[in-house]
Coordinates of N, CA, C and O in Angstrom, one line a residue:
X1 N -73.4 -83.5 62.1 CA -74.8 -83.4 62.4 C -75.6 -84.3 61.4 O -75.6 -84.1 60.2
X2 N -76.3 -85.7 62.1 CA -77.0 -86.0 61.2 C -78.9 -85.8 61.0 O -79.6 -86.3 62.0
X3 N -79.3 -85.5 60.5 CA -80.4 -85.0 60.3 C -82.0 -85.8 59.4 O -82.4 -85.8 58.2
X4 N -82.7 -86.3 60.9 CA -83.8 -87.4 60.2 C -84.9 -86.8 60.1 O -85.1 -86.3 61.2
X5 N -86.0 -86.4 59.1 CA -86.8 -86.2 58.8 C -88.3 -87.1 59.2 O -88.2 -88.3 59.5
X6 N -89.4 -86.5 59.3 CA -90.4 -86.9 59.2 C -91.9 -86.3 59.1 O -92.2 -85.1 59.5
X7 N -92.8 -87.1 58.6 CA -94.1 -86.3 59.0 C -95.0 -86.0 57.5 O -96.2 -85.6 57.6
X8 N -94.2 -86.1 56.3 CA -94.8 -86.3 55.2 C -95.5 -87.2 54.9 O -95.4 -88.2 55.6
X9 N -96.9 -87.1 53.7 CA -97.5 -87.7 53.5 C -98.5 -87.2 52.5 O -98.2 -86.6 51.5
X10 N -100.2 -87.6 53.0 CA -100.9 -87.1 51.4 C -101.7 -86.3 52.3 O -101.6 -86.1 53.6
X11 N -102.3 -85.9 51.6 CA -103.5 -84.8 52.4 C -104.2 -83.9 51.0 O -103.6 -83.9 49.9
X12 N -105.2 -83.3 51.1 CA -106.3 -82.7 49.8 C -105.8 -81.1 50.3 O -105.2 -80.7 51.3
X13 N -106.3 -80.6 49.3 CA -106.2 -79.6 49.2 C -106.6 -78.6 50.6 O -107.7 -79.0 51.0
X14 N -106.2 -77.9 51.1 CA -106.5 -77.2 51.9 C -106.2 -77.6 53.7 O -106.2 -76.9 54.7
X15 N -105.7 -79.1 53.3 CA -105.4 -79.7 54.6 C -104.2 -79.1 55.1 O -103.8 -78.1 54.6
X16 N -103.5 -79.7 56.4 CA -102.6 -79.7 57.2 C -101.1 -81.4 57.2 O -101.1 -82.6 56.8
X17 N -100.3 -80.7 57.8 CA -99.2 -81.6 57.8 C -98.3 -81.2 58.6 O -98.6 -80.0 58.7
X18 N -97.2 -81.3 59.3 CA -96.4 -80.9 60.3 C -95.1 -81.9 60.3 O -95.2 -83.0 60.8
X19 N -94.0 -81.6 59.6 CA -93.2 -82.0 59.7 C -92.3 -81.3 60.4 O -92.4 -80.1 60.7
X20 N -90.8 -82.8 60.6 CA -90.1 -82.6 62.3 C -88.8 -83.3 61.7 O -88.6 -84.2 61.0
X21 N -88.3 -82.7 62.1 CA -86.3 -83.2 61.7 C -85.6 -82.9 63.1 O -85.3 -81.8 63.5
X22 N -85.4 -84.1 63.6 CA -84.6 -84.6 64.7 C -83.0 -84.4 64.8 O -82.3 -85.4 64.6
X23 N -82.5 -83.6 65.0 CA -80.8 -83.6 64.7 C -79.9 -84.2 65.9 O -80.2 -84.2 67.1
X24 N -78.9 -84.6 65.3 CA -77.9 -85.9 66.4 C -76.6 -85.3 65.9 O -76.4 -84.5 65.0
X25 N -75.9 -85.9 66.6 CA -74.5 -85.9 66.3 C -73.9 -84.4 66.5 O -73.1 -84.0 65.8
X26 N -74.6 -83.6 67.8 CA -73.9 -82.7 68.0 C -74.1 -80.8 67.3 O -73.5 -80.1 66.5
X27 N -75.4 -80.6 68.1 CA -75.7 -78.9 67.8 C -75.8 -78.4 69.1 O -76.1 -78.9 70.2
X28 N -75.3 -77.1 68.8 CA -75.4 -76.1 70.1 C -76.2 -75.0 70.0 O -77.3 -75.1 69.6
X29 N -75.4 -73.7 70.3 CA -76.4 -72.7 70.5 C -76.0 -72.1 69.8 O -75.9 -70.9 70.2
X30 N -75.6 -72.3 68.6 CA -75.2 -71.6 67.4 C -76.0 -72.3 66.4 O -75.9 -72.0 65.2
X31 N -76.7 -73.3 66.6 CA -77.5 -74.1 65.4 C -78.7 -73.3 64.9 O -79.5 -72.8 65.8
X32 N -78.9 -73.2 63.8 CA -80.2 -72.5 62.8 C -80.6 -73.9 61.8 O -80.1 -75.0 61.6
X33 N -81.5 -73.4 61.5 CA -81.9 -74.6 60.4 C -83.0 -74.1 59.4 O -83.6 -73.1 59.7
X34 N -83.3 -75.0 58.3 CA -84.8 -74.4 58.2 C -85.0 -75.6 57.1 O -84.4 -76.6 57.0
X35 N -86.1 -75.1 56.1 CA -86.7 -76.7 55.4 C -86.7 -75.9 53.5 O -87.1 -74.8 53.2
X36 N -85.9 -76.8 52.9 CA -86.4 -76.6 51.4 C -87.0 -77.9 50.7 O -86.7 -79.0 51.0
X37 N -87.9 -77.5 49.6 CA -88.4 -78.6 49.2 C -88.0 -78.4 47.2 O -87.7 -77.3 46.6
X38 N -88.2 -79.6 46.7 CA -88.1 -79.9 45.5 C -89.2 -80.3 45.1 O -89.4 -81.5 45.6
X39 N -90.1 -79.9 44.3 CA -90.7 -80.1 43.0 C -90.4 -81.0 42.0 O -89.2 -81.0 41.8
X40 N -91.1 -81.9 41.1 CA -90.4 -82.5 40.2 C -90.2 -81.7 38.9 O -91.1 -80.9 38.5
X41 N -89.0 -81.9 38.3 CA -88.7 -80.9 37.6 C -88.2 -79.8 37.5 O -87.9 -79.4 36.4
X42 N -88.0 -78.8 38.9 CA -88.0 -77.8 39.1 C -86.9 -77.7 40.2 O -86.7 -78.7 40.9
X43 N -86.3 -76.8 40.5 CA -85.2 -76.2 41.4 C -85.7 -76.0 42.7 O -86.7 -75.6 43.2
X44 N -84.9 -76.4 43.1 CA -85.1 -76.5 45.2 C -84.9 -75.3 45.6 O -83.8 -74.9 45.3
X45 N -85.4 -74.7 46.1 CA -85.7 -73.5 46.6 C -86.3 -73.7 48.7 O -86.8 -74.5 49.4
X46 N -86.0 -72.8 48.6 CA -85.9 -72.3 50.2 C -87.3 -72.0 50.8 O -87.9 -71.2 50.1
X47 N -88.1 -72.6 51.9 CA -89.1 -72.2 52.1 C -89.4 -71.7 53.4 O -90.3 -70.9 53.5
X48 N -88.6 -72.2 54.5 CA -88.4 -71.4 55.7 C -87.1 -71.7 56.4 O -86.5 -72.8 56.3
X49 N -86.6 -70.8 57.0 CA -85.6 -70.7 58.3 C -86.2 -70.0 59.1 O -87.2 -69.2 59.1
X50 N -85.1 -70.8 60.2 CA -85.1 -70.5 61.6 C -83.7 -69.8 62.0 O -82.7 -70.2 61.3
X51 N -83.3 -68.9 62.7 CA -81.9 -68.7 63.3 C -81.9 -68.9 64.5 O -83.0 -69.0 65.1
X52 N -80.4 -69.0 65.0 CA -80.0 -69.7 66.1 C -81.1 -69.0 67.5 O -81.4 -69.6 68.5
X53 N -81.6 -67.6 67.2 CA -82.2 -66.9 68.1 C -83.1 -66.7 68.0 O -83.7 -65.7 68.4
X54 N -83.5 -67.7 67.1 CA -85.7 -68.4 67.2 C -86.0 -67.0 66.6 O -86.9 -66.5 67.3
X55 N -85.5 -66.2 65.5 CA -86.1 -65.4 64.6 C -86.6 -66.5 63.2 O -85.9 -67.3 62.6
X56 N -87.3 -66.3 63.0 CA -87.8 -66.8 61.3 C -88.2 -66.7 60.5 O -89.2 -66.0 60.8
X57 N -88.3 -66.9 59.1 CA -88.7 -66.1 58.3 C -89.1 -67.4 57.3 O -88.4 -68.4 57.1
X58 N -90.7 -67.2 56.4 CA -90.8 -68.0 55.7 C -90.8 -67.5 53.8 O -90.5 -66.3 53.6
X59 N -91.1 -68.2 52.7 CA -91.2 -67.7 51.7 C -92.5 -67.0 51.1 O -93.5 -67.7 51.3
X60 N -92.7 -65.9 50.5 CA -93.7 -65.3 49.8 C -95.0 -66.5 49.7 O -96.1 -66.4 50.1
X61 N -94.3 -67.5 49.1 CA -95.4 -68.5 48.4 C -95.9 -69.0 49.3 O -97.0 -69.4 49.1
X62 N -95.2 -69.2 50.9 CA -96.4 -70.1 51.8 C -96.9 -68.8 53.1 O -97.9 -68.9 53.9
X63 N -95.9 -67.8 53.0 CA -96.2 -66.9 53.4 C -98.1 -66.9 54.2 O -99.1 -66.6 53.5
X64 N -98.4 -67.1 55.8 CA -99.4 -67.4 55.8 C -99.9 -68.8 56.1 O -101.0 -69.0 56.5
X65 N -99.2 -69.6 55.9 CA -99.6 -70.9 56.1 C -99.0 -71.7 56.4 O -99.5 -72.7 57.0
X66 N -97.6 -71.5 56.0 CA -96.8 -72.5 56.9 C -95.6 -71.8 57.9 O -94.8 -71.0 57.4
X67 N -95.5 -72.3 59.4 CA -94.6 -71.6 60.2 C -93.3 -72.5 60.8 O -93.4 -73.8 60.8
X68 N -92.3 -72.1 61.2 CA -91.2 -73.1 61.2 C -90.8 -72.4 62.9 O -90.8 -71.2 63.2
X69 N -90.5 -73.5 63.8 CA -89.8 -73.8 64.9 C -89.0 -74.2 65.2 O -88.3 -74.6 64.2
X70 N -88.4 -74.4 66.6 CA -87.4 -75.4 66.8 C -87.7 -75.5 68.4 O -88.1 -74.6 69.0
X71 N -87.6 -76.6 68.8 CA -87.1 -76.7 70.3 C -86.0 -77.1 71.0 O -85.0 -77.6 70.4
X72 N -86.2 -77.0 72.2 CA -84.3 -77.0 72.8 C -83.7 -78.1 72.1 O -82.6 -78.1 71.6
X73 N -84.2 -78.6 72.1 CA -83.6 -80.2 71.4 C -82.8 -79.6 70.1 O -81.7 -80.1 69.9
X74 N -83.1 -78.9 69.5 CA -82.9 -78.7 68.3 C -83.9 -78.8 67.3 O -83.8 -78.0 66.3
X75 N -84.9 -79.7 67.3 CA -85.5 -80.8 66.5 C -86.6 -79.2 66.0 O -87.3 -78.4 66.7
X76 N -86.2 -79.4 64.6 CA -87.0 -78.4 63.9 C -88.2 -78.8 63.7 O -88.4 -80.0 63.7
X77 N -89.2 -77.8 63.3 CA -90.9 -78.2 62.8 C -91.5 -77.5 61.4 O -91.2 -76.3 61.1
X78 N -92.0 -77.9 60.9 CA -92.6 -76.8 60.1 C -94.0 -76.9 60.0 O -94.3 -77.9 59.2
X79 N -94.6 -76.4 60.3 CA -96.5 -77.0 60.2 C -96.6 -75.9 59.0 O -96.1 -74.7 59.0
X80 N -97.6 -76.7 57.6 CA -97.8 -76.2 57.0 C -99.7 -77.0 56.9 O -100.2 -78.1 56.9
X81 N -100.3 -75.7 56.6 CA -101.7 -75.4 56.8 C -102.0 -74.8 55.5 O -101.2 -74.2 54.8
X82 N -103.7 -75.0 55.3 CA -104.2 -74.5 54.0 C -103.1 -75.0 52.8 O -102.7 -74.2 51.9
X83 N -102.7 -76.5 53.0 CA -101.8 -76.7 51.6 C -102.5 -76.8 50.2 O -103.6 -77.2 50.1
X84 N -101.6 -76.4 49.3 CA -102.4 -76.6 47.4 C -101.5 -77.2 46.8 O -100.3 -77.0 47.1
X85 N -101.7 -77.9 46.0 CA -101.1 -78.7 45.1 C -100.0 -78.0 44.5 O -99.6 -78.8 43.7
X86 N -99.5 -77.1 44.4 CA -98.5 -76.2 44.1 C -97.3 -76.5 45.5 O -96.2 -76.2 45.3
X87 N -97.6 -77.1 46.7 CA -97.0 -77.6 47.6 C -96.5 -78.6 47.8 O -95.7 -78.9 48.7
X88 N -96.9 -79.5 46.6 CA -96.4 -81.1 46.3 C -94.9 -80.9 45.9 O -94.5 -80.2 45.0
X89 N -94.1 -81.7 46.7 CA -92.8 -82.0 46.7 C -92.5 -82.7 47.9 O -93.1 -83.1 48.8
X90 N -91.3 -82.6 47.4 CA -90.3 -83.3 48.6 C -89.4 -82.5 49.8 O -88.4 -82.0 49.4
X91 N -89.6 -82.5 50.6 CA -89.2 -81.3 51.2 C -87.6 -81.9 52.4 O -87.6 -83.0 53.0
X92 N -86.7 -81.0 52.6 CA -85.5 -81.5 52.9 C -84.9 -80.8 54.1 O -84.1 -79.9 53.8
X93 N -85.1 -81.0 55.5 CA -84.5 -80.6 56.4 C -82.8 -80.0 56.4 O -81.8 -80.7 56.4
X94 N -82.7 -78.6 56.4 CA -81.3 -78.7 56.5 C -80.1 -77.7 58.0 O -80.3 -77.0 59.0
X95 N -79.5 -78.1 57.6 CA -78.5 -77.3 59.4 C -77.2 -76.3 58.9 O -76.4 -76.4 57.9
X96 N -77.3 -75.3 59.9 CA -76.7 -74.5 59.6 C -76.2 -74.0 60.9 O -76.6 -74.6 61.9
X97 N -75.2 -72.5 60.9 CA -74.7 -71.9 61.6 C -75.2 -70.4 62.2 O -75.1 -69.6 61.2
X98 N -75.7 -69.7 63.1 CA -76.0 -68.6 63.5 C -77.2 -68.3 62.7 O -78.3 -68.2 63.3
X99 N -77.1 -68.0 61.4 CA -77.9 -67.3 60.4 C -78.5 -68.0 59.3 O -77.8 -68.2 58.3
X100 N -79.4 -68.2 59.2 CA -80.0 -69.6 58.2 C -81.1 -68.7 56.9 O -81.4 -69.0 55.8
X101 N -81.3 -67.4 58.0 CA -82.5 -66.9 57.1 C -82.5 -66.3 55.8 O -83.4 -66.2 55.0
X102 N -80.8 -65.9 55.7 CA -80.5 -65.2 54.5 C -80.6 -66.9 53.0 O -80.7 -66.8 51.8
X103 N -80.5 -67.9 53.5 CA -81.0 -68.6 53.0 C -82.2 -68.6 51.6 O -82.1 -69.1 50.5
X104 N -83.3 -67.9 52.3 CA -84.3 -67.2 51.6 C -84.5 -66.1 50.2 O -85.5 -65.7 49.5
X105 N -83.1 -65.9 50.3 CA -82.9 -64.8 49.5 C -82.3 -65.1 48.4 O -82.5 -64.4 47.4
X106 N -81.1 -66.4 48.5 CA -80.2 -66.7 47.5 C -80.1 -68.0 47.2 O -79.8 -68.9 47.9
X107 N -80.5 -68.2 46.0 CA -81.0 -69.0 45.5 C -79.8 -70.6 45.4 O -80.1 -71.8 45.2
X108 N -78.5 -69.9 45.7 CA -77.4 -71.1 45.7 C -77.0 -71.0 47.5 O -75.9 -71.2 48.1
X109 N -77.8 -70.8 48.0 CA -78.1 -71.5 49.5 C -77.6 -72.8 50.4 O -77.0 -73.2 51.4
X110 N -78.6 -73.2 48.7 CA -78.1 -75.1 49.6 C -76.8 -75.2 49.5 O -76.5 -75.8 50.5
X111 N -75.6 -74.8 48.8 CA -74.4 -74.6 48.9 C -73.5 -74.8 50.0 O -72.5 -75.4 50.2
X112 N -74.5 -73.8 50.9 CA -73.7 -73.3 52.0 C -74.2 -74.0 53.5 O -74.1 -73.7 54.7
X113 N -74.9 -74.9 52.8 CA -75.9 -75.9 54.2 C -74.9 -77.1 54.7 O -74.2 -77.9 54.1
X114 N -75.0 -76.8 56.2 CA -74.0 -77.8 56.6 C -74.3 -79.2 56.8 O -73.4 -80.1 56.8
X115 N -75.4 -79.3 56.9 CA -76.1 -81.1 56.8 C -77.8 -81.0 56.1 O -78.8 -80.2 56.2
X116 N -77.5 -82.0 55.4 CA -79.2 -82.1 54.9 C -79.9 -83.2 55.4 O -79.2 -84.1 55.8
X117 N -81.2 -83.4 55.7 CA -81.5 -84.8 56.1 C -82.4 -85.8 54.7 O -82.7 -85.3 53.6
X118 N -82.6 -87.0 55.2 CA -83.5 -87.3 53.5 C -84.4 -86.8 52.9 O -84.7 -87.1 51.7
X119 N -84.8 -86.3 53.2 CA -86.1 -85.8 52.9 C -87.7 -85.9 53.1 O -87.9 -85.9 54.3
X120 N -88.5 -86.0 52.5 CA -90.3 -86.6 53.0 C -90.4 -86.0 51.9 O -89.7 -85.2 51.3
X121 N -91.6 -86.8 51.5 CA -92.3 -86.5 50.5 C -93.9 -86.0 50.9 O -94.4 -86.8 51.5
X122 N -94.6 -84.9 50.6 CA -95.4 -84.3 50.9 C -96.6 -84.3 49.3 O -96.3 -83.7 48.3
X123 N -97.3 -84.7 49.5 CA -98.3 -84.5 48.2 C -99.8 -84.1 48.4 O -100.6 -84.8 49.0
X124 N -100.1 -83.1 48.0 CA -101.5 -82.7 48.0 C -102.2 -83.0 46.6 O -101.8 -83.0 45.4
X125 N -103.6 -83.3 47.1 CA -104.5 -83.6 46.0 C -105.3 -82.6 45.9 O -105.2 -81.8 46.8
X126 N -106.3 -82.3 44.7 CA -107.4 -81.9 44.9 C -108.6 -82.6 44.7 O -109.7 -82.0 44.9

């Protein structure tokens, strides 16, 4: 599976942004996915999944403002609303199997991710 990203950019405090990762090379109806982002400096961590049966689940911190999709295609979304400068990073589309959500919970996650895509870079100002 390879997995392209898009949709990053700048935006002020409080704005909007909606990024979209297009997947190829072969998902079915067992594909889950969801988006983590990196910070500079700091550990990549998990900020939403999706599972194969369009349940989702996002993290405490955006909890509220940002929601994560998919459509038949595959092609995941994540619209994230009311962003803060605490949201500046790079954020990284990634694919998985059945269950993506437990993702959220364990922090060596990315481990067990079956494709990542490059990334976007997302920066908020104030």
């Amino acid at each position: 599976v390879q997995l392209v990203e898009s949709g990053g950019g700048s935006v002020q405090v409080g704005g909007s942004l909606k990024l979209s990762c297009v997947a190829s090379g072969g998902t079915g109806s067992d594909y889950c996915g969801g988006w983590f982002r990196q910070a500079s400096g700091k550990e990549r961590e998990a900020v939403a999944a999706i599972d194969s049966d369009g349940s989702w689940t996002v993290a405490d911190s955006v909890k509220g403002r940002f929601t994560i999709s998919k459509d038949k295609a595959n092609t995941l979304y994540l619209q994230m609303d009311s962003l803060k400068p605490e949201d500046t990073a790079k954020y990284y589309c990634a694919a998985g199997k059945e269950d993506c959500g437990w993702w959220l919970s364990d922090s060596r996650a990315g481990d067990a991710v079956d494709a990542w895509g490059q990334g976007t870079l997302v920066t908020v100002s104030s």
